[in-house]
CSV table of C-alpha atoms and ligand atoms in Angstrom, one decimal:
chain,number,residue,atom,x,y,z
K,21,MET,CA,-12.1,-16.2,-15.8
K,22,LYS,CA,-15.2,-14.0,-16.0
K,23,TYR,CA,-13.1,-10.8,-16.0
K,24,ASN,CA,-10.3,-9.9,-18.4
K,25,PHE,CA,-7.3,-8.4,-16.7
K,26,ASP,CA,-5.1,-8.7,-19.8
K,27,GLU,CA,-6.8,-5.9,-21.6
K,28,VAL,CA,-4.1,-3.4,-22.6
K,29,ILE,CA,-5.2,0.1,-21.6
K,30,ASN,CA,-3.6,3.3,-22.7
K,31,ARG,CA,-3.2,5.8,-19.9
K,32,ARG,CA,-0.5,7.9,-21.6
K,33,GLY,CA,-1.7,11.5,-22.1
K,34,THR,CA,-4.5,11.2,-19.5
K,35,GLY,CA,-2.5,13.0,-16.8
K,36,SER,CA,-1.6,9.8,-14.9
K,37,ILE,CA,1.5,10.2,-12.8
K,38,ALA,CA,2.8,6.8,-13.9
K,39,TYR,CA,2.9,7.9,-17.5
K,40,ASP,CA,2.8,11.6,-17.6
K,41,GLY,CA,4.6,12.5,-14.4
K,42,GLN,CA,7.9,10.6,-15.1
K,43,TYR,CA,9.9,13.8,-15.8
K,44,LYS,CA,9.8,14.6,-12.1
K,45,VAL,CA,11.8,11.5,-11.2
K,46,TYR,CA,13.6,10.0,-14.2
K,47,ASP,CA,16.2,11.3,-16.6
K,48,TYR,CA,14.4,9.9,-19.6
K,49,ASP,CA,11.0,10.4,-21.1
K,50,ASN,CA,8.4,8.0,-22.4
K,51,LEU,CA,9.5,5.1,-20.3
K,52,GLU,CA,7.2,2.1,-19.9
K,53,PRO,CA,6.0,2.6,-16.3
K,54,PHE,CA,6.3,-0.1,-13.6
K,55,TRP,CA,6.9,2.3,-10.7
K,56,VAL,CA,3.8,4.0,-9.3
K,57,ALA,CA,1.5,1.8,-7.2
K,58,ASP,CA,-1.6,2.0,-9.3
K,59,MET,CA,-2.9,-0.4,-11.9
K,60,ASP,CA,-2.9,-0.7,-15.7
K,61,ILE,CA,-6.2,-2.4,-15.1
K,62,LYS,CA,-9.6,-0.8,-15.3
K,63,THR,CA,-11.9,-0.2,-12.4
K,64,PRO,CA,-14.7,-2.8,-12.7
K,65,ASP,CA,-17.7,-1.9,-14.8
K,66,PHE,CA,-20.2,-2.3,-11.9
K,67,ILE,CA,-18.4,0.5,-10.0
K,68,ILE,CA,-18.2,2.8,-13.0
K,69,GLU,CA,-21.9,2.2,-13.9
K,70,ASN,CA,-22.8,3.3,-10.4
K,71,LEU,CA,-20.6,6.3,-10.5
K,72,LYS,CA,-22.2,7.3,-13.8
K,73,LYS,CA,-25.7,7.1,-12.2
K,74,LYS,CA,-24.4,9.4,-9.5
K,75,LEU,CA,-23.1,11.8,-12.2
K,76,ASP,CA,-26.5,11.7,-13.8
K,77,GLN,CA,-28.1,13.1,-10.7
K,78,SER,CA,-26.2,16.3,-11.5
K,79,HIS,CA,-25.9,17.6,-8.0
K,80,PHE,CA,-22.8,17.5,-5.9
K,81,GLY,CA,-23.6,19.4,-2.8
K,82,TYR,CA,-22.0,18.4,0.5
K,83,VAL,CA,-22.8,14.8,1.6
K,84,VAL,CA,-23.1,13.0,4.9
K,85,TRP,CA,-20.7,10.1,4.9
K,86,LYS,CA,-22.2,8.7,8.1
K,87,GLN,CA,-24.9,6.8,6.2
K,88,ASP,CA,-25.9,3.4,7.3
K,89,GLU,CA,-25.3,2.0,3.8
K,90,TYR,CA,-21.7,3.3,3.7
K,91,LEU,CA,-20.8,2.0,7.2
K,92,SER,CA,-22.6,-1.3,6.7
K,93,ALA,CA,-20.8,-1.9,3.4
K,94,ILE,CA,-17.4,-1.5,5.2
K,95,LYS,CA,-18.5,-3.6,8.2
K,96,GLN,CA,-19.8,-6.4,6.0
K,97,TRP,CA,-16.6,-6.5,3.8
K,98,TYR,CA,-14.5,-6.9,7.0
K,99,LYS,CA,-16.8,-9.6,8.2
K,100,ARG,CA,-16.9,-11.6,5.0
K,101,ARG,CA,-13.3,-11.1,3.8
K,102,PHE,CA,-11.3,-11.0,7.1
K,103,SER,CA,-13.8,-12.5,9.7
K,104,VAL,CA,-13.6,-9.5,11.9
K,105,ASN,CA,-16.4,-7.7,13.5
K,106,VAL,CA,-15.9,-3.9,13.1
K,107,GLN,CA,-18.3,-1.6,14.9
K,108,LYS,CA,-19.9,1.0,12.7
K,109,ASN,CA,-19.2,3.8,15.1
K,110,ASP,CA,-15.5,3.1,15.0
K,111,ILE,CA,-15.4,3.9,11.2
K,112,TYR,CA,-14.6,7.5,10.0
K,113,TYR,CA,-14.2,8.9,6.5
K,114,VAL,CA,-10.8,10.5,6.0
K,115,PRO,CA,-9.4,12.6,3.2
K,116,SER,CA,-6.5,10.4,2.4
K,117,ILE,CA,-4.3,7.6,3.9
K,118,LEU,CA,-1.1,9.6,4.0
K,119,PHE,CA,-2.9,12.7,5.4
K,120,THR,CA,-4.1,10.5,8.3
K,121,VAL,CA,-0.7,8.9,8.9
K,122,THR,CA,0.8,12.4,9.0
K,123,GLU,CA,-1.8,13.7,11.5
K,124,MET,CA,-1.1,10.7,13.8
K,125,ILE,CA,2.7,11.4,13.6
K,126,ARG,CA,2.0,15.0,14.5
K,127,GLU,CA,-0.5,14.1,17.3
K,128,PHE,CA,1.7,11.6,19.1
K,129,SER,CA,5.2,12.9,18.6
K,130,LYS,CA,7.1,16.2,18.7
K,131,GLU,CA,9.7,17.5,16.3
K,132,GLY,CA,13.0,15.5,16.8
K,133,GLU,CA,11.2,12.5,18.2
K,134,GLY,CA,11.3,9.0,16.6
K,135,VAL,CA,8.8,7.2,14.4
K,136,LEU,CA,9.3,3.5,14.3
K,137,ILE,CA,9.2,1.8,10.9
K,138,HIS,CA,10.1,-1.5,9.3
K,139,THR,CA,12.7,-1.1,6.5
K,140,PRO,CA,12.6,-1.2,3.6
K,141,ALA,CA,9.7,1.2,3.9
K,142,TYR,CA,7.1,2.7,1.6
K,143,ASN,CA,8.9,5.8,0.5
K,144,ALA,CA,6.1,8.3,1.3
K,145,PHE,CA,6.4,7.3,5.0
K,146,LEU,CA,10.1,8.2,5.0
K,147,ASN,CA,9.3,11.5,3.3
K,148,LEU,CA,6.6,12.3,5.7
K,149,ILE,CA,8.7,11.5,8.8
K,150,GLU,CA,11.5,13.7,7.4
K,151,GLY,CA,9.1,16.4,6.2
K,152,ASN,CA,7.6,16.7,9.6
K,153,LYS,CA,11.0,16.9,11.2
K,154,ARG,CA,10.7,13.6,13.0
K,155,VAL,CA,13.4,10.8,12.9
K,156,ALA,CA,12.8,7.5,11.2
K,157,VAL,CA,13.8,4.7,13.6
K,158,GLU,CA,14.4,1.5,11.7
K,159,SER,CA,13.4,-2.1,12.5
K,160,PRO,CA,14.9,-3.8,9.5
K,161,LEU,CA,13.1,-6.9,8.1
K,162,ILE,CA,15.2,-10.0,7.8
K,163,ALA,CA,15.2,-11.5,4.3
K,164,THR,CA,15.4,-15.3,4.0
K,165,GLU,CA,14.7,-17.7,1.2
K,166,ASP,CA,11.1,-18.2,2.4
K,167,GLY,CA,10.2,-14.5,3.0
K,168,TYR,CA,10.8,-11.5,5.1
K,169,HIS,CA,10.7,-11.8,8.9
K,170,LEU,CA,10.3,-9.6,11.9
K,171,ASP,CA,13.4,-9.1,13.9
K,172,ARG,CA,11.7,-9.3,17.3
K,173,GLU,CA,14.7,-8.4,19.4
K,174,GLN,CA,15.6,-5.4,17.3
K,175,PHE,CA,11.9,-4.3,17.3
K,176,GLU,CA,11.7,-4.4,21.0
K,177,LYS,CA,15.0,-2.6,21.4
K,178,VAL,CA,14.0,0.3,19.2
K,179,ALA,CA,10.4,0.5,20.5
K,180,SER,CA,11.7,0.9,24.0
K,181,ARG,CA,13.8,4.0,23.1
K,182,SER,CA,12.4,6.9,25.0
K,183,ASP,CA,12.2,9.2,21.9
K,184,VAL,CA,10.0,6.7,19.9
K,185,LYS,CA,6.3,7.6,20.1
K,186,VAL,CA,4.6,6.3,17.0
K,187,PHE,CA,4.9,3.1,15.0
K,188,ILE,CA,3.8,3.0,11.4
K,189,LEU,CA,2.9,-0.6,10.4
K,190,CYS,CA,2.5,-1.2,6.7
K,191,ASN,CA,0.1,-4.2,6.8
K,192,PRO,CA,0.6,-5.9,4.3
K,193,HIS,CA,4.0,-4.5,3.7
K,194,ASN,CA,5.0,-2.3,0.8
K,195,PRO,CA,7.5,-2.9,-0.8
K,196,THR,CA,8.2,-6.5,0.2
K,197,GLY,CA,4.6,-7.8,0.2
K,198,LYS,CA,5.1,-9.4,3.6
K,199,VAL,CA,1.9,-10.5,5.3
K,200,TRP,CA,2.1,-10.1,9.0
K,201,THR,CA,0.9,-13.1,11.1
K,202,LYS,CA,-1.5,-12.9,14.0
K,203,GLU,CA,1.4,-13.7,16.3
K,204,GLU,CA,3.6,-11.0,14.9
K,205,CYS,CA,0.8,-8.5,15.2
K,206,GLU,CA,0.2,-9.5,18.8
K,207,PHE,CA,3.9,-9.3,19.6
K,208,MET,CA,4.2,-5.8,18.1
K,209,ARG,CA,1.0,-4.6,19.8
K,210,ASP,CA,2.3,-5.9,23.2
K,211,VAL,CA,5.7,-4.2,22.7
K,212,CYS,CA,4.1,-0.9,21.7
K,213,GLU,CA,1.6,-1.0,24.5
K,214,LYS,CA,4.3,-1.6,27.1
K,215,ASN,CA,6.4,1.3,25.7
K,216,ASP,CA,3.5,3.8,25.1
K,217,VAL,CA,4.0,3.8,21.4
K,218,PHE,CA,0.9,4.6,19.3
K,219,ILE,CA,0.3,2.2,16.3
K,220,VAL,CA,-0.9,3.4,13.0
K,221,SER,CA,-1.6,0.4,10.7
K,222,ASP,CA,-1.8,1.3,7.1
K,223,GLU,CA,-3.8,-1.5,5.6
K,224,ILE,CA,-4.4,-0.2,2.0
K,225,HIS,CA,-3.0,-3.4,0.5
K,226,MET,CA,-5.3,-5.6,2.6
K,227,ASP,CA,-7.3,-7.0,-0.3
K,228,PHE,CA,-4.3,-8.4,-2.1
K,229,VAL,CA,-3.4,-11.1,0.4
K,230,ARG,CA,-3.0,-14.4,-1.5
K,231,SER,CA,-1.5,-16.7,1.2
K,232,GLU,CA,-3.5,-19.4,2.9
K,233,GLN,CA,-3.2,-17.7,6.3
K,234,GLY,CA,-5.1,-14.7,5.0
K,235,PHE,CA,-5.0,-11.2,6.2
K,236,PHE,CA,-4.8,-10.3,9.9
K,237,SER,CA,-6.0,-6.7,10.4
K,238,MET,CA,-5.0,-4.7,13.4
K,239,THR,CA,-8.7,-4.1,13.9
K,240,ASN,CA,-8.7,-7.6,15.5
K,241,LEU,CA,-6.7,-6.3,18.4
K,242,MET,CA,-8.7,-3.2,19.2
K,243,LYS,CA,-10.4,-2.8,22.5
K,244,LEU,CA,-11.9,0.4,23.9
K,245,ASP,CA,-9.2,3.1,23.9
K,246,SER,CA,-6.5,0.8,22.5
K,247,PRO,CA,-3.8,3.0,21.1
K,248,ILE,CA,-4.2,1.6,17.6
K,249,LEU,CA,-5.6,3.2,14.4
K,250,VAL,CA,-6.2,1.5,11.1
K,251,VAL,CA,-6.4,3.4,7.9
K,252,THR,CA,-7.3,2.0,4.5
K,253,GLY,CA,-9.5,2.6,1.5
K,254,LEU,CA,-10.5,1.6,-2.1
K,255,GLY,CA,-7.5,3.2,-3.7
K,256,LYS,CA,-5.3,0.2,-4.5
K,257,THR,CA,-7.9,-2.6,-4.8
K,258,PHE,CA,-10.2,-0.9,-7.3
K,259,ASN,CA,-7.6,1.5,-8.9
K,260,LEU,CA,-9.4,4.5,-7.4
K,261,ALA,CA,-6.3,6.3,-6.0
K,262,SER,CA,-7.4,9.8,-6.9
K,263,LEU,CA,-10.9,9.4,-5.6
K,264,ALA,CA,-10.2,10.1,-1.9
K,265,SER,CA,-12.0,7.0,-0.7
K,266,SER,CA,-10.1,6.4,2.5
K,267,PHE,CA,-11.5,5.7,5.9
K,268,MET,CA,-10.0,4.9,9.4
K,269,ILE,CA,-11.1,2.5,12.1
K,270,THR,CA,-10.2,3.1,15.7
K,271,LYS,CA,-11.5,2.7,19.2
K,272,HIS,CA,-9.1,5.3,20.6
K,273,ARG,CA,-11.7,8.0,21.6
K,274,PHE,CA,-9.2,10.8,22.3
K,275,THR,CA,-7.8,10.4,18.7
K,276,THR,CA,-11.1,10.5,17.0
K,277,LEU,CA,-12.2,13.5,19.0
K,278,GLN,CA,-8.9,15.4,18.2
K,279,PHE,CA,-8.8,14.3,14.6
K,280,ASN,CA,-12.4,15.2,13.8
K,281,ARG,CA,-12.1,18.5,15.6
K,282,LYS,CA,-9.0,19.3,13.6
K,283,LEU,CA,-10.6,18.2,10.3
K,284,SER,CA,-13.4,20.6,10.6
K,285,ALA,CA,-12.1,23.5,12.7
K,286,TYR,CA,-8.4,23.5,11.7
K,287,TYR,CA,-8.3,22.2,8.1
K,288,GLY,CA,-11.9,22.7,7.0
K,289,LEU,CA,-11.8,19.3,5.5
K,290,ALA,CA,-14.8,17.6,7.0
K,291,ALA,CA,-16.9,17.0,3.8
K,292,ALA,CA,-16.6,13.7,2.0
K,293,ASN,CA,-16.2,13.1,-1.7
K,294,THR,CA,-19.6,12.0,-3.0
K,295,LEU,CA,-18.2,9.6,-5.6
K,296,ALA,CA,-15.9,8.0,-3.0
K,297,VAL,CA,-18.9,7.4,-0.7
K,298,GLU,CA,-20.8,5.8,-3.6
K,299,ALA,CA,-17.8,3.7,-4.7
K,300,VAL,CA,-17.4,2.2,-1.2
K,301,LYS,CA,-21.1,1.2,-1.1
K,302,VAL,CA,-20.8,-0.6,-4.4
K,303,ALA,CA,-17.3,-2.0,-4.2
K,304,TYR,CA,-17.8,-3.6,-0.8
K,305,THR,CA,-21.1,-5.2,-1.7
K,306,GLN,CA,-20.6,-6.4,-5.2
K,307,SER,CA,-17.0,-7.0,-6.0
K,308,GLU,CA,-16.1,-10.3,-4.2
K,309,GLU,CA,-15.6,-12.3,-7.4
K,310,TRP,CA,-13.8,-9.5,-9.2
K,311,VAL,CA,-11.3,-9.1,-6.3
K,312,ASP,CA,-10.6,-12.8,-6.2
K,313,GLN,CA,-10.0,-13.0,-9.9
K,314,LEU,CA,-7.8,-9.9,-9.8
K,315,ASN,CA,-5.7,-11.7,-7.2
K,316,GLN,CA,-5.4,-14.8,-9.4
K,317,HIS,CA,-4.2,-12.5,-12.2
K,318,ILE,CA,-1.6,-10.9,-10.0
K,319,GLU,CA,-0.5,-14.3,-8.7
K,320,LYS,CA,0.0,-15.5,-12.3
K,321,ASN,CA,2.1,-12.4,-13.1
K,322,MET,CA,4.2,-12.9,-9.9
K,323,THR,CA,4.8,-16.6,-11.0
K,324,ILE,CA,5.8,-15.5,-14.5
K,325,LEU,CA,8.2,-13.0,-12.9
K,326,LYS,CA,9.6,-15.5,-10.4
K,327,SER,CA,10.2,-18.2,-13.2
K,328,PHE,CA,11.8,-15.6,-15.4
K,329,ILE,CA,14.3,-14.5,-12.7
K,330,ASP,CA,15.0,-18.1,-11.6
K,331,ASN,CA,15.5,-19.4,-15.1
K,332,GLU,CA,17.1,-16.5,-17.0
K,333,MET,CA,18.6,-14.1,-14.5
K,334,SER,CA,19.4,-15.9,-11.4
K,335,ASP,CA,23.1,-15.0,-11.6
K,336,GLN,CA,22.2,-11.3,-11.3
K,337,LEU,CA,18.8,-11.0,-9.6
K,338,SER,CA,17.1,-12.5,-6.5
K,339,PHE,CA,13.4,-12.3,-5.8
K,340,ILE,CA,11.2,-13.6,-3.0
K,341,LYS,CA,7.7,-14.0,-4.4
K,342,PRO,CA,5.4,-12.0,-2.2
K,343,GLU,CA,2.2,-13.3,-0.5
K,344,SER,CA,0.6,-10.0,-1.0
K,345,THR,CA,0.4,-6.7,-3.0
K,346,TYR,CA,1.1,-6.3,-6.7
K,347,LEU,CA,4.6,-5.0,-6.0
K,348,ALA,CA,7.8,-7.0,-6.5
K,349,TRP,CA,10.9,-6.1,-4.6
K,350,ILE,CA,13.8,-7.3,-6.7
K,351,ASP,CA,17.4,-7.6,-5.4
K,352,PHE,CA,20.3,-7.1,-7.8
K,353,SER,CA,23.2,-7.4,-5.3
K,354,LYS,CA,24.5,-10.5,-7.1
K,355,SER,CA,25.1,-8.5,-10.3
K,356,GLY,CA,27.7,-6.4,-8.5
K,357,TYR,CA,26.4,-3.2,-10.1
K,358,SER,CA,25.5,-0.1,-8.2
K,359,GLU,CA,22.0,1.3,-8.1
K,360,LYS,CA,23.1,4.2,-10.3
K,361,GLU,CA,24.4,1.8,-13.0
K,362,VAL,CA,21.3,-0.4,-12.9
K,363,GLN,CA,18.9,2.5,-13.0
K,364,ASN,CA,20.8,4.1,-15.8
K,365,ALA,CA,20.6,0.8,-17.8
K,366,LEU,CA,16.9,0.2,-17.0
K,367,GLN,CA,16.0,3.6,-18.2
K,368,SER,CA,18.4,4.2,-21.2
K,369,VAL,CA,18.4,0.6,-22.5
K,370,GLY,CA,15.3,-1.1,-21.2
K,371,LYS,CA,13.2,2.1,-21.4
K,372,ILE,CA,11.3,1.2,-18.3
K,373,ALA,CA,10.6,3.2,-15.1
K,374,THR,CA,10.9,1.0,-11.9
K,375,GLY,CA,10.6,2.1,-8.3
K,376,LEU,CA,14.0,3.5,-7.1
K,377,GLY,CA,15.3,1.3,-4.3
K,378,HIS,CA,17.1,4.1,-2.4
K,379,SER,CA,13.8,5.9,-1.8
K,380,TYR,CA,12.6,2.8,0.3
K,381,GLU,CA,15.8,2.2,2.2
K,382,LEU,CA,17.8,4.4,4.5
K,383,GLY,CA,21.3,3.3,3.3
K,384,ASP,CA,22.6,2.2,-0.1
K,385,SER,CA,20.1,0.2,-2.1
K,386,HIS,CA,20.5,-2.9,-4.3
K,387,HIS,CA,16.8,-3.2,-5.2
K,388,PHE,CA,14.2,-1.9,-7.6
K,389,ARG,CA,10.4,-2.3,-7.3
K,390,LEU,CA,8.4,-3.6,-10.1
K,391,ASN,CA,4.6,-3.2,-10.3
K,392,VAL,CA,3.0,-6.3,-11.9
K,393,ALA,CA,-0.7,-5.1,-11.9
K,394,CYS,CA,-0.8,-5.0,-15.7
K,395,SER,CA,-1.5,-7.3,-18.6
K,396,GLU,CA,0.7,-10.3,-19.1
K,397,GLU,CA,1.8,-8.8,-22.4
K,398,LYS,CA,3.1,-5.6,-20.7
K,399,LEU,CA,4.8,-7.7,-18.0
K,400,LEU,CA,6.6,-9.9,-20.6
K,401,LYS,CA,7.9,-6.9,-22.5
K,402,GLY,CA,9.1,-5.4,-19.2
K,403,LEU,CA,11.0,-8.6,-18.4
K,404,GLN,CA,12.7,-8.6,-21.7
K,405,SER,CA,13.7,-4.9,-21.1
K,406,ILE,CA,15.2,-5.9,-17.7
K,407,LYS,CA,17.2,-8.7,-19.4
K,408,GLN,CA,18.4,-6.3,-22.2
K,409,SER,CA,19.4,-3.7,-19.6
K,410,PHE,CA,21.6,-6.2,-17.6
K,411,ASP,CA,23.0,-7.7,-20.9
K,412,ALA,CA,24.1,-4.2,-21.9
K,413,LEU,CA,25.8,-3.7,-18.5
K,414,ASN,CA,27.6,-7.0,-18.9
K,415,LYS,CA,29.0,-6.1,-22.3
X,729,LIG,C1,1.2,1.6,1.9
X,729,LIG,C2,0.6,2.7,1.2
X,729,LIG,N1,-0.1,3.7,1.9
X,729,LIG,C3,-0.7,4.7,1.3
X,729,LIG,C4,-0.6,4.9,0.0
X,729,LIG,C5,-1.2,6.1,-0.6
X,729,LIG,O1,-2.5,6.4,0.0
X,729,LIG,P1,-3.3,7.7,-0.3
X,729,LIG,O2,-3.1,8.1,-1.7
X,729,LIG,O3,-4.7,7.5,0.1
X,729,LIG,O4,-2.7,8.8,0.6
X,729,LIG,C6,0.1,4.0,-0.8
X,729,LIG,C7,0.3,4.2,-2.2
X,729,LIG,O5,1.1,3.6,-2.9
X,729,LIG,C8,0.7,2.9,-0.2
X,729,LIG,O6,1.4,1.9,-0.8
């Protein structure tokens, strides 16, 4: 491989939440982090070099994001990577993904009304729904040996509830790594359209799809005024989470008008981050090979994890290898231990911080989430830590 994704990088002491923000969530300090969804992998040099050039200009006044170079870079990326023809005037810079999701929840539902979501769900969605005094209405995914499946009957049932106004689709899905098929997307679109439910498709993990079928973006299903909005950005793919490099794509004219009006006249947030605009221009024109090789590295780490669980811990853990994302959703039901017992062992014995299952599920959880976007060396140590933690529980 041309790029080295096995370089061990030290992020402790740099203010990274994964390393230095553990005290907010865990009972122990200095855990090896496998929890936050960012990478122990450097942003590629060609992006950094470009950002340095921008820094050398030494002026950071307000920038216009509506530049042809910016919009063309996004358009071309979609064309080359996902074979979809996005119109430049349907693309809008947004301050963050979660900010945009929140605004859509607020725009299309009232307090007390329902927001449809597949469970398990990305924990921030559940927090935002609750924080905005809406109700999370679940459509649980069905887990089988060969992956996670949409429960069509249940989806239709909940989408037709009169209090459900918005559907947050996580496409691809965090935490399971499910890749939605074209048929599933069309089905969900049809059901939502029939029931007047607005679709917000969070596609931030779109560049990590490794299955043959590839990624099917909801942008494929947009016609003029379709009640669909896609929001995504560079954050995950290029490890630029704190750069505010997100954008949305929609043909729903009412939403764009309302949203842009609010951004400038209500929040005063209309200006873009200069470095984010630059990063988009470079990343989406120069990174093809880097992204492909990054995915090979993630696939290799997922395979290591899968073999480890199957060969060494199959009596306690189950794991469906995901087709997308760098996140592994690991089931410990077979072990018979509670989440509290498992988390206590992972932290006090294994000294690792994993994603807490109960924050992704509405009831009891028998899962933890493991981020494998790291060197093979770090992953292998983490796997030994998991084994030692369960061995200690079994004693
Ligand atoms: C599905 C999903 N959406 C959004 C985010 C965060 O996006 P942002 O930081 O731009 O709000 C994450 C981060 O883990 C995520 O997994």
